[in-house]
C-alpha atoms as one frame of an Amber mdcrd trajectory, in Angstrom:
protein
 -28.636  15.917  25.140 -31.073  16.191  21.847 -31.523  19.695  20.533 -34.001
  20.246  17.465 -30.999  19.373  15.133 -30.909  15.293  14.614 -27.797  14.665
  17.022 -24.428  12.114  16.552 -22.661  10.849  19.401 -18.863   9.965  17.983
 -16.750   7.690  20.189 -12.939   8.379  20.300 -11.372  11.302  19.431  -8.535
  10.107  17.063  -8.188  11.436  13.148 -10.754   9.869  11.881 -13.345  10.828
  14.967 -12.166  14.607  14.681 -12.559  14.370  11.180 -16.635  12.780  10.929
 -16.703  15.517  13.972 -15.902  18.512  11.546 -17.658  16.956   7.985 -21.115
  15.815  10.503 -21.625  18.669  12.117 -21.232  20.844   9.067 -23.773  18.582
   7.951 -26.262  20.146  10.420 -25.582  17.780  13.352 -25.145  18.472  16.989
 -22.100  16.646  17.338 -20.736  15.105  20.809 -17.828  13.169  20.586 -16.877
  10.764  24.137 -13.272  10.034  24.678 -11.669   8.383  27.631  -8.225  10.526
  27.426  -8.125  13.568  29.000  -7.165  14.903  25.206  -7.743  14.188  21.507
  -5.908  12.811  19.000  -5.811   8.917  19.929  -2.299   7.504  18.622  -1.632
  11.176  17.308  -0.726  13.131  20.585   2.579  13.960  21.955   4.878  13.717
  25.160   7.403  15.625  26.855  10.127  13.860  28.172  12.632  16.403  29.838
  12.803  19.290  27.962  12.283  16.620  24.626   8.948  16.938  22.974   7.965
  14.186  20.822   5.056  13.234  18.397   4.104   9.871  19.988   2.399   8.286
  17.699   2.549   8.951  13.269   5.809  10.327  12.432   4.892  11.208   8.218
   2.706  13.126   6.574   1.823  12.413   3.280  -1.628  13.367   0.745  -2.031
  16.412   2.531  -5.194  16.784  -0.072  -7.191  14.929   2.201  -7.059  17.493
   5.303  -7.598  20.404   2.745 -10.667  17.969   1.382 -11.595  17.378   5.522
 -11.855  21.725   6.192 -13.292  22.764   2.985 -16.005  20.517   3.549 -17.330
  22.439   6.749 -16.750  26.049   4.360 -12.981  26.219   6.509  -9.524  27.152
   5.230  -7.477  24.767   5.867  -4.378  27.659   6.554  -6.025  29.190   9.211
  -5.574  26.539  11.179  -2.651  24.583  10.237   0.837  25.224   8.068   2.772
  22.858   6.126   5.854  22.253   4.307   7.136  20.147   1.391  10.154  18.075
   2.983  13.068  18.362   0.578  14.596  14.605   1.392  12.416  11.721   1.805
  14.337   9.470   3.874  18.154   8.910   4.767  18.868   4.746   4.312  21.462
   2.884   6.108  23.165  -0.658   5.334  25.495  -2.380   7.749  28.200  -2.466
   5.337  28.497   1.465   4.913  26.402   1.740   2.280  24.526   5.037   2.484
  21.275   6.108   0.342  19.944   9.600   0.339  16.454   9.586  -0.667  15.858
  13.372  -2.400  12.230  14.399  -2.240  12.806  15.051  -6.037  11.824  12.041
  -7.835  14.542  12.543 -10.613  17.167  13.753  -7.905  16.313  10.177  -6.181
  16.608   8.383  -9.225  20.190   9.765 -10.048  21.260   9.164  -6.440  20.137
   5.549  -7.021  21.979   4.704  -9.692  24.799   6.498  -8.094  24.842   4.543
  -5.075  23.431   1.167  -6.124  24.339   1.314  -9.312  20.008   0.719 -11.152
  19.704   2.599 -13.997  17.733   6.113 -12.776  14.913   5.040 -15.523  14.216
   1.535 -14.025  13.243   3.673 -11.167  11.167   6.539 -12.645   9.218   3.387
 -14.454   8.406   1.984 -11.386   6.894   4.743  -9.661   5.202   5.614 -12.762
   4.143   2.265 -12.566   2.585   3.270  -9.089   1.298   6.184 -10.010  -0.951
   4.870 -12.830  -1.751   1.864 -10.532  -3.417   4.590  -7.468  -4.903   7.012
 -10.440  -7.008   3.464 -11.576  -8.011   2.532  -8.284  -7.341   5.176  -5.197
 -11.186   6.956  -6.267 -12.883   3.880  -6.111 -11.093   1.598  -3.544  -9.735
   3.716  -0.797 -12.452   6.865  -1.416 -15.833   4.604  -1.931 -16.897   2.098
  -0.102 -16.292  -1.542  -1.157 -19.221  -2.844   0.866 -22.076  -0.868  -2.001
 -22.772  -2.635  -4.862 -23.226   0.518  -6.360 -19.181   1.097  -6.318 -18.667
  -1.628  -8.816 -21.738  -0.540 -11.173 -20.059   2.237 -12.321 -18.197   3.052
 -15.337 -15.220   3.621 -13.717 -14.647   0.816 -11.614 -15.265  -1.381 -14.841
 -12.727   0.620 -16.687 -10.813   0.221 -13.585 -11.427  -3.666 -13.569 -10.092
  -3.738 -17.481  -6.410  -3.338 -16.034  -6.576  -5.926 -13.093  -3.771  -7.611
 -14.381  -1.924  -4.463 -14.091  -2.244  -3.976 -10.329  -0.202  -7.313  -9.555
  -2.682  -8.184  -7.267  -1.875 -12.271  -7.276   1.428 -11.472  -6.434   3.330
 -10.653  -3.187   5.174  -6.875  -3.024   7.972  -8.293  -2.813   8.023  -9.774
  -5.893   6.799  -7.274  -7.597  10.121  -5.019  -6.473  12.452  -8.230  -7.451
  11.038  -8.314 -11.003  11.292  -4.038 -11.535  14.216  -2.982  -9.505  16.653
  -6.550  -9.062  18.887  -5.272  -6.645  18.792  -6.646  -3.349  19.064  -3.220
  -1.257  16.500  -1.255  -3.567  13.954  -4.272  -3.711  14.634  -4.180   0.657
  14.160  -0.163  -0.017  10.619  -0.837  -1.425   9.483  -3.364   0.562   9.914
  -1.640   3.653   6.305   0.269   2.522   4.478  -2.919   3.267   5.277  -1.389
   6.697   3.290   1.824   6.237  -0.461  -0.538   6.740   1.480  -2.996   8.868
   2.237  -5.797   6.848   4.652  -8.545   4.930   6.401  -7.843   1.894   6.718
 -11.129   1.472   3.007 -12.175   1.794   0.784  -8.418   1.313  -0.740  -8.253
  -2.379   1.856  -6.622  -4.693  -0.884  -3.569  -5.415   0.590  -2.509  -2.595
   3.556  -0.880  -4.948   1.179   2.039  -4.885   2.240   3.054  -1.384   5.792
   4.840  -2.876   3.685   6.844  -4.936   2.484   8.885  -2.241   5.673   9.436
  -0.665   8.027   9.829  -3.943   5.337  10.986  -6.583   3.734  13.156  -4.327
   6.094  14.012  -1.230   6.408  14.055   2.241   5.594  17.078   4.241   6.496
  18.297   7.544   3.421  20.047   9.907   4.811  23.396  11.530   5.041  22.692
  15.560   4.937  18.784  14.760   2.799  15.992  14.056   0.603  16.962  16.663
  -0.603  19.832  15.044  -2.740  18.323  12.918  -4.764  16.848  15.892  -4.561
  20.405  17.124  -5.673  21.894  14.177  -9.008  19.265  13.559  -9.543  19.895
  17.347  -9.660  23.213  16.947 -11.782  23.114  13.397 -14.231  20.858  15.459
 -14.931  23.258  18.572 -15.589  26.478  16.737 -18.013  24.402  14.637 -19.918
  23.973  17.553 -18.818  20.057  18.496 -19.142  19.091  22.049 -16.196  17.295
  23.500 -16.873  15.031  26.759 -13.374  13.903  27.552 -12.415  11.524  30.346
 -15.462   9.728  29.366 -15.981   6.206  28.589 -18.865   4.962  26.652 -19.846
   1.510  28.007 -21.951   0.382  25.601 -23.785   1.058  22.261 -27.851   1.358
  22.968 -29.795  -0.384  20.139 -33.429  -1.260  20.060 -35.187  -3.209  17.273
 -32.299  -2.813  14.684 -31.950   1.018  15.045 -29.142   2.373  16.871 -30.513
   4.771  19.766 -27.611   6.093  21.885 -25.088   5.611  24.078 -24.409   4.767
  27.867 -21.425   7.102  29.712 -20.853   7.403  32.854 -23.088   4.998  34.328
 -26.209   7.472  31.657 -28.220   7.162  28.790 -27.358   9.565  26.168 -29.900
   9.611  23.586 -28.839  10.016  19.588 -30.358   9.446  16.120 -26.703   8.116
  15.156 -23.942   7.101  15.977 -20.165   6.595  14.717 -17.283   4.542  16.618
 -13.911   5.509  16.081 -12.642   3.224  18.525 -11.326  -0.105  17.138 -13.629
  -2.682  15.985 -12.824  -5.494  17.857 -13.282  -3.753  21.164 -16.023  -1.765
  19.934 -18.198  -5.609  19.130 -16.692  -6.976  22.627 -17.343  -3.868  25.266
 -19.735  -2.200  23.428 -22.074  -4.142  21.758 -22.027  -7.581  23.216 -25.281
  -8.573  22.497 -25.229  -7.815  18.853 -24.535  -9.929  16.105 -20.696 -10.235
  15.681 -19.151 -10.529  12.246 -16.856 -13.324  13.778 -14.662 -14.063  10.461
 -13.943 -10.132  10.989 -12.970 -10.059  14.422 -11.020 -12.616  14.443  -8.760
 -11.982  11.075  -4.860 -11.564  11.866  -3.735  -8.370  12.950  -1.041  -5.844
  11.459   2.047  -5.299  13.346   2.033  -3.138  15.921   5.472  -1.443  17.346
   7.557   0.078  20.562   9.162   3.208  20.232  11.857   4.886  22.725  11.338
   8.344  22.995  15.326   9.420  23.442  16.781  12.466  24.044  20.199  12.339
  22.568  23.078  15.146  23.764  24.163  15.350  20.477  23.601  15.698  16.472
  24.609  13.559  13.953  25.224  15.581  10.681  24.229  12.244   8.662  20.621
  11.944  10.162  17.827  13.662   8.308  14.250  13.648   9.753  13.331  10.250
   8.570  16.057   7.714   8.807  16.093   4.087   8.359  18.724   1.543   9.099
  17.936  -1.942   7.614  18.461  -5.336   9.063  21.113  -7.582   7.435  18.155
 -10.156   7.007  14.604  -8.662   6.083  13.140 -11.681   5.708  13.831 -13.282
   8.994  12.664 -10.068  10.153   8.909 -10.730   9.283   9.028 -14.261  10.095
   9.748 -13.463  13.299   6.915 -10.409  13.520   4.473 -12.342  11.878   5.003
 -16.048  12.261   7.171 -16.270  15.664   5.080 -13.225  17.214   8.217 -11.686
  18.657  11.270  -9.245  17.769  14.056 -10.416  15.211  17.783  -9.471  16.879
  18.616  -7.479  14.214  15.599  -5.629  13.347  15.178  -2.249  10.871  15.324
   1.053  12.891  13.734   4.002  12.179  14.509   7.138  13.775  12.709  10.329
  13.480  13.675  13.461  14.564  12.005  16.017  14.682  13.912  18.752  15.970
  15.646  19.240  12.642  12.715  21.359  11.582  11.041  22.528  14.771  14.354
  23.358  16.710  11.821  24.158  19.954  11.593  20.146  19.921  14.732  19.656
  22.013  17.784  22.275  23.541  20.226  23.519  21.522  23.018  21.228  20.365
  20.494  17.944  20.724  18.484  15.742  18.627  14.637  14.221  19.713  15.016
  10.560  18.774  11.818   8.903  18.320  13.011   5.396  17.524  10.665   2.503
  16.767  10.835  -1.229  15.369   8.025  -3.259  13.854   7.096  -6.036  16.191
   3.841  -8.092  16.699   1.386  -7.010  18.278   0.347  -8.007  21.702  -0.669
 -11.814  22.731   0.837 -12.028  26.074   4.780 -11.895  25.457   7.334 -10.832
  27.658   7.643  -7.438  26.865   9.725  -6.109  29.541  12.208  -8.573  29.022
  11.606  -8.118  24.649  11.770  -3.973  25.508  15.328  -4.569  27.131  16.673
  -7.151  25.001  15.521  -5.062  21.735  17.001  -1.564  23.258  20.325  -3.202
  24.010  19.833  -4.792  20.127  19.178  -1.473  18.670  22.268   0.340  21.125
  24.820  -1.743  19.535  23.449  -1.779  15.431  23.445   2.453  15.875  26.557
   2.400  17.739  28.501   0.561  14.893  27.012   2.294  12.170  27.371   5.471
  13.461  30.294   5.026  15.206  29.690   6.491  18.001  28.338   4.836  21.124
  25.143   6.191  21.487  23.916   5.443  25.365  25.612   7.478  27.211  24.312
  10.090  25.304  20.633   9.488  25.724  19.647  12.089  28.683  15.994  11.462
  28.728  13.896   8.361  27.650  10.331   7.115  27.549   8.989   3.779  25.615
   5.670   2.657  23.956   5.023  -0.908  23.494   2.072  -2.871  22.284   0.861
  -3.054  25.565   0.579   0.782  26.377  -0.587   1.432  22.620  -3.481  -1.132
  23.216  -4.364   0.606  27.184  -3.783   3.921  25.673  -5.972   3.729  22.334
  -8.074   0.262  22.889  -6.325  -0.364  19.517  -7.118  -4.753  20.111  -3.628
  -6.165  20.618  -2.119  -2.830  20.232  -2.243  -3.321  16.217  -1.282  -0.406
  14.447  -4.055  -0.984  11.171  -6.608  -2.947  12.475  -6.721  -6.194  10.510
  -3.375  -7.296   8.594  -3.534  -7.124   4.897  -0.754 -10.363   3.999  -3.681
 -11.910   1.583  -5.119 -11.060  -1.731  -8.183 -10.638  -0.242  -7.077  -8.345
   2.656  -8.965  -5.230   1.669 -12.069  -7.537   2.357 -11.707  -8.387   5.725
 -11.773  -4.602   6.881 -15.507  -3.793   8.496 -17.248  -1.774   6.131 -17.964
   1.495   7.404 -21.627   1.233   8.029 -22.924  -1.863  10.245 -25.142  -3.975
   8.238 -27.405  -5.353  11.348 -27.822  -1.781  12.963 -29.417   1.045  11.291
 -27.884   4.681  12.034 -24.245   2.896  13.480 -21.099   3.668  11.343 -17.582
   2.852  11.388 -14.368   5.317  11.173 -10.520   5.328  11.831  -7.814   2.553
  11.126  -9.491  -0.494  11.616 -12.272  -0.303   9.010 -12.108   0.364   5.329
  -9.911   1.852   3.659  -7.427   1.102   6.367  -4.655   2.848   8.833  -2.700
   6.001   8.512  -3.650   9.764   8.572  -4.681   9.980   5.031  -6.734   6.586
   5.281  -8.363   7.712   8.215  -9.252  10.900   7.136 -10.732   9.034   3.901
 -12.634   6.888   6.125 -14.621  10.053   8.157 -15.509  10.901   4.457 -16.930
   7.431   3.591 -18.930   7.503   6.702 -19.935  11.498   6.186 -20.865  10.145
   2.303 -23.079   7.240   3.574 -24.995   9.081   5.736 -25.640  11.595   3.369
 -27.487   8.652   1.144 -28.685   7.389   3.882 -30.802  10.490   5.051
């Protein structure tokens, strides 16, 4: 398996594995990269259901600057491999009692329709998200691009200067009320907290820096991949094998080979595979349990709360609605009984908030003419042995009857072809522990803390990448992660 180049084995395939893939091996490395699916992408793949195609997994992207960062760092343009355009709305919100928010991409345009609808002055607004903005431009380069587990992140100029506006960040505080002191009314503050969702968490309980999510959606934008989601995976797959990366899918890796405190290689199909590194994109909990069992375990890590996790039903619908947009949220009458019951009861509120994406609305090849691909997905815990079959039908019948009325339309006996995802298939599917959508939950002050760092502190040459470990879930946190890693080992050689 060794060549003269120093070799990395990378297990799982996912965003962030494609990604230390692409920035290792233009590093000089022979790259192989083990994953058990017959194809990449991890929780960023797609189905076909019927003649519906559907991104399973991430439904936005947002910070496109960080796959430009991920090509341009192997000498590749970015646009010969993938396309991208700026979505003009950001989301379409829906109350129970009619009430109906357009979210403009535009920041200003969003602002006006705010006021319009709800009645906050457009300014209150604009302040906020400037608020975010300046809160991300303080601390995005040093807490979500550096890692927080080198002392030599906080000894620099910048992180002090950083520090000098701690009070700034809210940090003390839950999200939620930071959006009751700046915005007041009940339906924007419920607007605003619903981003506590985007890393899987409380609005009530996560640390109210999270107000910097919004900028990256309404300061920045939200973009739409052309041929879906999935191309992004296709695009880093693609990237990755004309750099030279060997891919050995339908491959499991059993277990992480160490000797002394040096990481040595892995063991596949019943194998040794030698390598001078290695970097596991696979959860960490699994990746301590199955594949290092006899190393030290960072047990106040492991065993930290998980984010939410969610089910999805893939629905092919026999009809468009002229009010649905791409992204589209209806909320539940009661948002905080929603979260106790994710996070506290462990199982699905009656009335939970639905999101429905569809892509077809800008990739018309997504479903036939005349029809809408519904991917439709609640937050709900993640797995610890509940009932799911009888929470899948209970929830499906829930969410029937909320779209029905609000849409007025009864929307079953339209639905010609369906498929679900539950915590149980995401966990099977992705070895994502519990099938948590982040990794561990971040509903404390002291959240970003728990994360494994990105380097293993007991093993020389074994690294960390993807959702689970610093700086967190999502495509752009991913992708940021494969950098960390790519950055460490670049000091460390």
């Amino acid at each position: 398996m060794k060549t003269n180049k120093s070799s990395a084995a990378i297990i799982g395939s996912g965003v962030a594995g494609l990604a230390s893939a692409i920035r290792l091996s233009a590093k000089g490395f022979d790259v192989h990269v083990f994953e058990k699916n017959s194809y990449p992408g991890g929780k960023l793949s797609e189905i076909q259901v019927g003649k519906y195609r559907f991104d399973a997994g991430p439904s936005l992207f947002t910070m496109p600057q960080f796959l430009e960062d991920t090509f341009a760092a192997a000498g590749l343009r970015l646009a010969d491999y993938f396309s991208y355009v700026k979505h003009p709305t950001a989301c379409h919100y829906f109350w129970d009692d009619g009430t109906f928010l357009p979210a403009s991409g535009n920041l200003k345009e969003f602002a006006t329709m705010v006021e319009d609808v709800l009645k906050v002055p457009k300014n209150r607004v604009i302040e906020y998200l400037e608020n975010a903005r300046f809160t991300y431009e303080k601390t995005g380069k040093i807490f979500l691009e550096k890692s927080l587990h080198k002392l030599g992140t906080w000894l620099t100029v910048e992180t002090l200067r950083a520090l000098a506006y701690f009070p700034r960040y809210q940090i003390t505080t839950t999200l939620h009320r930071v959006n009751e002191k700046w915005l007041e009314h009940p339906k924007l503050v419920q607007l605003f907290d619903r981003f506590a969702t985007y890393n899987g968490s409380d609005p009530y309980k996560t640390p109210g820096i999270m107000h910097i999510i919004p900028h990256f959606e309404h300061n920045v934008g939200t973009f739409f991949p052309i041929g879906g989601m999935h191309a992004i995976t296709e695009a880093l797959y693609k990237a990755a094998t004309d750099l030279g990366v060997t891919f050995h899918f339908n491959t499991q890796v059993e277990k992480i080979l160490w000797e002394g405190n040096t990481a040595t290689g892995v063991l596949a199909d019943g194998d040794f595979k030698p390598f001078d590194l290695i970097v596991s994109n696979m959860d960490v909990v699994p990746t301590y349990k199955y594949l290092l069992p006899d190393a030290p375990q960072p047990e106040k890590i492991l065993s930290y709360p998980r984010s939410s996790s969610a089910l999805i039903f893939y629905w092919g619908i026999r009809h468009q609605f002229p009010e649905l947009d791409m992204h589209n949220i209806f909320f539940s009458n009661d948002y905080r009984s929603e979260f106790e019951h994710i996070f506290r009861k462990k199982t699905i509120y009656h009335d939970p908030t639905v999101y429905i994406n569809i892509t077809s609305r800008w990739n018309p090849g997504d479903a036939p003419e005349g029809c809408d691909n519904w991917f439709v997905m609640v937050n709900v815990p993640g797995n610890t042995g509940q009932n799911w079959d009888e929470l899948l039908q209970q929830t499906r019948e829930n969410i029937l009857r909320k779209l029905s009325k609000r849409l007025g339309t009864s929307i079953e006996p339209l639905i010609e072809a369906e498929a679900t995802l539950d915590p149980r298939s995401i966990e099977s599917k992705t070895f994502s522990y519990q099938g948590s959508l982040y990794g561990a939950g971040s509903n404390d002050m002291f959240s970003a803390f728990a994360r494994h760092p990105n380097f293993s502190r007991k093993i020389r040459n074994l690294y960390f990448c993807g959702g689970s470990v610093h700086p967190g879930g999502g495509i752009p946190l991913c992708l940021l992660s494969a950098r960390i890693v790519s950055d460490l080992i670049e000091i460390s050689s």
